[in-house]
Amino acid sequence: MSKQTRLEIIRDFETQLVYSRAAFPMGTKGLKLKGGAVSPSGEELQQALALWGPAVKPGDPAHISFVQIKDDHIRFEINGGPVHRRKWYQHITVAGANGAPVTPTEPQANPHGSFVDLCFDRYVPELTAKQVRDLLLPVLDFKARNKEEAYLDTVPPKVKEAIRKHEVLVGMNVEMLVHSRGRPPKKVREKDGEIDYEEWIYGEPPQDVDFVRIVGDEVVRVETMKVGGEKVVRAEKEVEVQQPDKEAKKEKEPQERPANAPSLRRPGEDAGEVPKPADGASPAPPAPPPDLPAPSGPGEIVASRH
């Protein structure tokens, strides 16, 4: 890519406000886009989101805060990127009174930003701004006019149709429910055995009243009380939506032993060589020596040593 094209790409995309078509994990675990395929994806992406949290979710507005063109990829930083970048004056080094230079502090992590790397084979080719937008379409929407339009393009067709009709499907997640029916005027928390759930209530008599039961992040039951007194209950899953793995963080956290953890083993001794009591019980600590009266003078100190 020529220098002129680089400048045009950076000038065209930096500071743009777009809509996200994918979930971006926060911090240094961003997204990689190559050949139309996004990674991480599926379960791996859900684990990253559960562990680090989302910087932006599908349909959310995203600010392209920095564009960097490298050898084989273009990095688009979202909402400030994974680290806070220094201001121009933070790059200045000032000599102190004793001659030692006073250097600026290292850039701090940005807990709210993320990025996407648009990758190519070996080198970044000559591209127009329109071509770059088309390549970024799996993760960023430059044509959506509002958040709702951007979000609808990220959900399955059946869910998209239900949201447009303001209907609720069993299997929707909470975000889909909010886009379809909005926040409920009333909601209650109940418990069914060992399962905690929320009941979101839409409508009031003499109109139809919908009771939407939510367990975790999923709609598991929809009960509708009709005006004439008829009750309609739907509990069979009507749409499959991948739910975030809330236990991913616990499973992914390595149970590592600290490098300087205390140990009773001698240097070079393996765990199997440590002597153990025959009955498996831990040996009792040695009894403390009997208390001796404190010496009252120099003569007693000398006598006590013998």
Short mmCIF file of C-alpha atoms in Angstrom, two decimals:
data_model
loop_
_atom_site.label_atom_id
_atom_site.label_comp_id
_atom_site.label_asym_id
_atom_site.label_seq_id
_atom_site.Cartn_x
_atom_site.Cartn_y
_atom_site.Cartn_z
CA MET A 1 0.00 0.00 0.00
CA SER A 2 1.38 3.39 -1.00
CA LYS A 3 1.95 6.21 1.46
CA GLN A 4 -0.82 8.30 -0.12
CA THR A 5 -3.35 5.46 0.23
CA ARG A 6 -2.31 4.93 3.85
CA LEU A 7 -3.01 8.56 4.64
CA GLU A 8 -6.37 8.43 2.90
CA ILE A 9 -7.44 5.29 4.78
CA ILE A 10 -6.40 6.75 8.13
CA ARG A 11 -8.08 10.09 7.39
CA ASP A 12 -11.29 8.40 6.22
CA PHE A 13 -11.77 5.97 9.11
CA GLU A 14 -10.32 7.65 12.19
CA THR A 15 -12.95 9.26 14.47
CA GLN A 16 -15.83 7.62 12.55
CA LEU A 17 -18.91 6.58 14.48
CA VAL A 18 -20.26 3.24 13.25
CA TYR A 19 -22.47 0.42 14.54
CA SER A 20 -21.12 -2.90 15.72
CA ARG A 21 -22.26 -6.16 14.12
CA ALA A 22 -20.28 -8.34 16.54
CA ALA A 23 -19.42 -8.51 20.21
CA PHE A 24 -15.94 -7.14 20.96
CA PRO A 25 -14.19 -8.44 24.10
CA MET A 26 -12.56 -5.72 26.15
CA GLY A 27 -8.82 -5.20 26.46
CA THR A 28 -6.07 -6.88 24.49
CA LYS A 29 -8.33 -9.79 23.43
CA GLY A 30 -9.82 -8.14 20.36
CA LEU A 31 -11.06 -9.64 17.10
CA LYS A 32 -9.24 -10.85 14.00
CA LEU A 33 -10.89 -10.65 10.57
CA LYS A 34 -9.41 -12.48 7.61
CA GLY A 35 -11.15 -13.66 4.45
CA GLY A 36 -14.56 -12.80 5.92
CA ALA A 37 -14.02 -15.08 8.93
CA VAL A 38 -13.98 -13.60 12.43
CA SER A 39 -11.95 -15.08 15.25
CA PRO A 40 -12.42 -15.84 18.04
CA SER A 41 -15.96 -17.01 17.46
CA GLY A 42 -18.50 -19.40 18.94
CA GLU A 43 -17.66 -20.83 22.33
CA GLU A 44 -14.19 -19.29 22.34
CA LEU A 45 -15.69 -15.82 21.88
CA GLN A 46 -18.28 -16.43 24.59
CA GLN A 47 -15.52 -17.44 26.98
CA ALA A 48 -13.55 -14.27 26.18
CA LEU A 49 -16.67 -12.14 26.74
CA ALA A 50 -17.40 -13.87 30.04
CA LEU A 51 -13.80 -13.46 31.16
CA TRP A 52 -13.07 -9.89 30.01
CA GLY A 53 -16.53 -8.44 29.40
CA PRO A 54 -17.87 -6.84 26.17
CA ALA A 55 -16.49 -3.52 24.94
CA VAL A 56 -19.43 -3.21 22.53
CA LYS A 57 -22.30 -5.55 21.72
CA PRO A 58 -24.09 -6.13 18.41
CA GLY A 59 -26.06 -3.03 17.49
CA ASP A 60 -24.11 -0.70 19.80
CA PRO A 61 -22.52 2.45 18.40
CA ALA A 62 -18.72 2.16 18.16
CA HIS A 63 -16.15 4.90 17.77
CA ILE A 64 -13.08 4.16 15.63
CA SER A 65 -10.51 6.01 17.70
CA PHE A 66 -7.26 4.98 16.00
CA VAL A 67 -6.15 3.32 12.72
CA GLN A 68 -2.74 1.72 12.37
CA ILE A 69 -1.51 0.08 9.14
CA LYS A 70 1.13 -2.60 9.70
CA ASP A 71 2.89 -5.10 7.41
CA ASP A 72 0.07 -7.61 6.91
CA HIS A 73 -2.92 -6.10 8.70
CA ILE A 74 -4.79 -2.90 9.52
CA ARG A 75 -5.76 -2.37 13.15
CA PHE A 76 -8.94 -0.43 13.93
CA GLU A 77 -9.13 0.49 17.60
CA ILE A 78 -12.62 0.80 19.06
CA ASN A 79 -13.64 3.17 21.87
CA GLY A 80 -10.09 4.12 22.77
CA GLY A 81 -8.44 0.77 22.08
CA PRO A 82 -6.92 -1.61 24.64
CA VAL A 83 -4.57 1.05 26.09
CA HIS A 84 -4.80 4.78 26.71
CA ARG A 85 -2.60 6.49 24.16
CA ARG A 86 -0.26 9.26 25.20
CA LYS A 87 -0.87 12.87 24.30
CA TRP A 88 1.79 14.66 22.26
CA TYR A 89 3.21 16.38 25.32
CA GLN A 90 3.62 13.05 27.12
CA HIS A 91 6.33 12.06 24.62
CA ILE A 92 8.57 14.93 25.75
CA THR A 93 11.52 14.04 28.01
CA VAL A 94 12.58 16.68 30.55
CA ALA A 95 15.97 16.70 32.32
CA GLY A 96 15.74 16.92 36.10
CA ALA A 97 17.79 19.10 38.45
CA ASN A 98 20.45 16.40 38.90
CA GLY A 99 20.71 15.74 35.17
CA ALA A 100 18.55 12.58 35.23
CA PRO A 101 15.85 12.58 32.52
CA VAL A 102 12.24 12.62 33.67
CA THR A 103 10.39 10.33 31.27
CA PRO A 104 6.61 10.08 30.95
CA THR A 105 4.80 7.19 32.54
CA GLU A 106 3.89 4.08 30.57
CA PRO A 107 0.47 4.06 28.90
CA GLN A 108 -2.25 2.62 31.12
CA ALA A 109 -4.69 -0.11 30.16
CA ASN A 110 -8.07 1.00 28.88
CA PRO A 111 -10.73 -1.26 30.45
CA HIS A 112 -13.43 -0.20 27.96
CA GLY A 113 -11.72 -0.37 24.55
CA SER A 114 -11.04 -3.10 22.00
CA PHE A 115 -9.87 -3.52 18.40
CA VAL A 116 -10.21 -5.53 15.21
CA ASP A 117 -7.31 -6.56 12.99
CA LEU A 118 -8.15 -6.73 9.28
CA CYS A 119 -5.56 -9.28 8.11
CA PHE A 120 -4.11 -10.09 4.67
CA ASP A 121 -1.56 -12.53 3.24
CA ARG A 122 2.01 -11.23 3.53
CA TYR A 123 1.21 -7.54 2.91
CA VAL A 124 -1.62 -4.99 2.85
CA PRO A 125 -2.65 -4.42 -0.80
CA GLU A 126 -3.86 -1.22 -2.43
CA LEU A 127 -7.43 -0.64 -1.25
CA THR A 128 -10.07 2.04 -1.52
CA ALA A 129 -12.11 3.21 1.45
CA LYS A 130 -15.20 1.46 0.04
CA GLN A 131 -13.32 -1.84 -0.25
CA VAL A 132 -12.17 -1.55 3.36
CA ARG A 133 -15.76 -0.92 4.49
CA ASP A 134 -16.94 -4.01 2.61
CA LEU A 135 -14.19 -6.11 4.22
CA LEU A 136 -15.17 -4.85 7.68
CA LEU A 137 -18.88 -5.60 7.18
CA PRO A 138 -18.86 -8.80 9.32
CA VAL A 139 -17.97 -6.72 12.40
CA LEU A 140 -18.78 -3.05 11.62
CA ASP A 141 -21.79 -1.54 9.86
CA PHE A 142 -21.12 1.76 8.10
CA LYS A 143 -24.57 2.01 6.47
CA ALA A 144 -26.98 1.53 9.38
CA ARG A 145 -29.04 4.62 10.14
CA ASN A 146 -29.76 3.76 13.78
CA LYS A 147 -28.99 1.25 16.52
CA GLU A 148 -32.16 -0.79 15.93
CA GLU A 149 -31.42 -1.29 12.24
CA ALA A 150 -27.84 -2.33 13.00
CA TYR A 151 -28.96 -4.80 15.66
CA LEU A 152 -31.62 -6.49 13.50
CA ASP A 153 -28.97 -7.41 10.95
CA THR A 154 -27.10 -9.45 13.57
CA VAL A 155 -29.92 -11.77 14.72
CA PRO A 156 -31.43 -14.88 13.04
CA PRO A 157 -34.23 -14.22 10.50
CA LYS A 158 -36.90 -15.72 12.78
CA VAL A 159 -35.89 -13.45 15.66
CA LYS A 160 -35.68 -10.45 13.33
CA GLU A 161 -39.25 -11.02 12.16
CA ALA A 162 -40.48 -11.46 15.75
CA ILE A 163 -38.81 -8.22 16.88
CA ARG A 164 -40.41 -6.31 14.02
CA LYS A 165 -43.82 -7.68 15.07
CA HIS A 166 -43.06 -7.04 18.79
CA GLU A 167 -43.49 -10.72 19.59
CA VAL A 168 -41.64 -12.84 22.16
CA LEU A 169 -40.16 -16.25 21.35
CA VAL A 170 -39.10 -18.85 23.89
CA GLY A 171 -35.33 -19.04 23.63
CA MET A 172 -34.71 -15.33 23.10
CA ASN A 173 -32.13 -13.65 25.28
CA VAL A 174 -32.85 -10.54 27.36
CA GLU A 175 -31.39 -8.17 24.78
CA MET A 176 -33.70 -9.56 22.08
CA LEU A 177 -36.66 -9.27 24.44
CA VAL A 178 -35.88 -5.62 25.17
CA HIS A 179 -35.61 -4.84 21.46
CA SER A 180 -38.93 -6.57 20.84
CA ARG A 181 -41.07 -5.38 23.76
CA GLY A 182 -38.97 -2.84 25.62
CA ARG A 183 -38.41 -2.75 29.37
CA PRO A 184 -41.38 -4.16 31.33
CA PRO A 185 -43.65 -1.87 33.36
CA LYS A 186 -43.62 -4.54 36.08
CA LYS A 187 -41.38 -7.44 36.99
CA VAL A 188 -41.17 -9.79 39.94
CA ARG A 189 -38.54 -12.20 41.20
CA GLU A 190 -39.61 -15.67 42.24
CA LYS A 191 -38.14 -19.09 42.91
CA ASP A 192 -39.26 -22.44 41.48
CA GLY A 193 -37.58 -25.06 43.64
CA GLU A 194 -33.87 -24.30 43.36
CA ILE A 195 -34.24 -22.14 40.24
CA ASP A 196 -34.41 -18.34 40.55
CA TYR A 197 -36.27 -16.54 37.80
CA GLU A 198 -37.74 -13.17 36.85
CA GLU A 199 -41.24 -12.63 35.53
CA TRP A 200 -41.52 -9.65 33.17
CA ILE A 201 -45.13 -8.48 32.88
CA TYR A 202 -46.39 -6.64 29.80
CA GLY A 203 -49.90 -5.17 29.52
CA GLU A 204 -52.79 -4.63 31.91
CA PRO A 205 -56.44 -5.74 31.90
CA PRO A 206 -58.73 -5.35 30.03
CA GLN A 207 -55.98 -5.99 27.44
CA ASP A 208 -53.95 -9.17 26.96
CA VAL A 209 -51.27 -9.60 29.62
CA ASP A 210 -47.99 -11.41 28.87
CA PHE A 211 -45.93 -13.01 31.64
CA VAL A 212 -42.42 -13.65 30.33
CA ARG A 213 -40.28 -15.89 32.52
CA ILE A 214 -36.50 -15.41 32.36
CA VAL A 215 -33.89 -17.76 33.81
CA GLY A 216 -30.38 -16.37 33.62
CA ASP A 217 -30.34 -14.61 30.24
CA GLU A 218 -32.93 -16.75 28.44
CA VAL A 219 -36.70 -16.61 27.99
CA VAL A 220 -37.93 -20.05 29.10
CA ARG A 221 -41.71 -19.53 29.29
CA VAL A 222 -44.34 -17.16 27.93
CA GLU A 223 -47.83 -17.12 29.48
CA THR A 224 -50.52 -14.94 27.91
CA MET A 225 -53.81 -14.15 29.66
CA LYS A 226 -56.36 -13.28 26.99
CA VAL A 227 -59.13 -10.74 27.46
CA GLY A 228 -61.75 -13.50 27.46
CA GLY A 229 -60.01 -15.40 30.28
CA GLU A 230 -58.18 -17.92 28.08
CA LYS A 231 -54.63 -18.76 29.16
CA VAL A 232 -51.99 -19.62 26.55
CA VAL A 233 -48.67 -21.07 27.75
CA ARG A 234 -45.58 -21.63 25.58
CA ALA A 235 -42.58 -23.40 27.13
CA GLU A 236 -41.05 -25.25 24.18
CA LYS A 237 -37.96 -23.55 22.77
CA GLU A 238 -38.86 -21.72 19.56
CA VAL A 239 -35.45 -20.33 18.63
CA GLU A 240 -31.88 -21.38 19.36
CA VAL A 241 -29.66 -18.56 20.56
CA GLN A 242 -26.15 -19.10 21.81
CA GLN A 243 -26.01 -18.02 25.43
CA PRO A 244 -22.82 -16.67 27.03
CA ASP A 245 -21.02 -19.24 29.16
CA LYS A 246 -21.07 -17.74 32.64
CA GLU A 247 -18.76 -20.43 33.97
CA ALA A 248 -16.15 -19.83 31.30
CA LYS A 249 -14.24 -17.45 33.51
CA LYS A 250 -13.94 -20.01 36.28
CA GLU A 251 -12.93 -22.77 33.89
CA LYS A 252 -10.35 -20.64 32.11
CA GLU A 253 -8.64 -19.29 35.23
CA PRO A 254 -5.43 -21.27 35.64
CA GLN A 255 -4.85 -22.74 39.05
CA GLU A 256 -1.16 -21.98 39.13
CA ARG A 257 1.10 -22.28 42.12
CA PRO A 258 3.02 -19.06 42.85
CA ALA A 259 6.69 -19.26 41.96
CA ASN A 260 7.75 -18.34 45.48
CA ALA A 261 5.18 -20.38 47.37
CA PRO A 262 6.50 -21.68 50.72
CA SER A 263 7.40 -25.38 50.88
CA LEU A 264 8.70 -27.78 53.54
CA ARG A 265 10.69 -29.78 50.97
CA ARG A 266 14.45 -29.59 50.86
CA PRO A 267 16.14 -28.30 47.68
CA GLY A 268 16.07 -31.01 45.00
CA GLU A 269 13.55 -33.15 46.88
CA ASP A 270 10.47 -34.40 44.97
CA ALA A 271 6.98 -34.42 46.40
CA GLY A 272 7.02 -38.23 46.56
CA GLU A 273 10.18 -38.25 48.70
CA VAL A 274 8.71 -36.17 51.50
CA PRO A 275 8.29 -38.41 54.58
CA LYS A 276 4.69 -38.95 55.58
CA PRO A 277 3.24 -40.44 58.80
CA ALA A 278 2.11 -44.05 58.57
CA ASP A 279 -1.48 -43.37 59.56
CA GLY A 280 -1.86 -40.47 57.14
CA ALA A 281 -2.31 -37.93 59.93
CA SER A 282 -0.20 -34.85 60.16
CA PRO A 283 2.49 -35.04 62.88
CA ALA A 284 1.86 -32.93 65.93
CA PRO A 285 4.11 -29.92 66.33
CA PRO A 286 6.88 -30.24 68.89
CA ALA A 287 5.99 -29.07 72.39
CA PRO A 288 7.44 -25.69 73.35
CA PRO A 289 10.22 -25.70 75.96
CA PRO A 290 9.15 -25.04 79.54
CA ASP A 291 9.12 -21.43 80.59
CA LEU A 292 12.24 -20.43 82.48
CA PRO A 293 12.29 -17.58 84.95
CA ALA A 294 13.80 -14.45 83.52
CA PRO A 295 17.34 -13.81 84.85
CA SER A 296 17.49 -10.93 87.27
CA GLY A 297 21.20 -10.13 87.10
CA PRO A 298 24.51 -10.77 85.31
CA GLY A 299 25.39 -13.68 87.62
CA GLU A 300 22.23 -15.53 86.79
CA ILE A 301 22.76 -14.95 83.06
CA VAL A 302 26.18 -16.61 83.25
CA ALA A 303 24.82 -19.49 85.34
CA SER A 304 22.01 -20.09 82.92
CA ARG A 305 24.50 -20.53 80.09
CA HIS A 306 26.13 -23.44 81.93
#
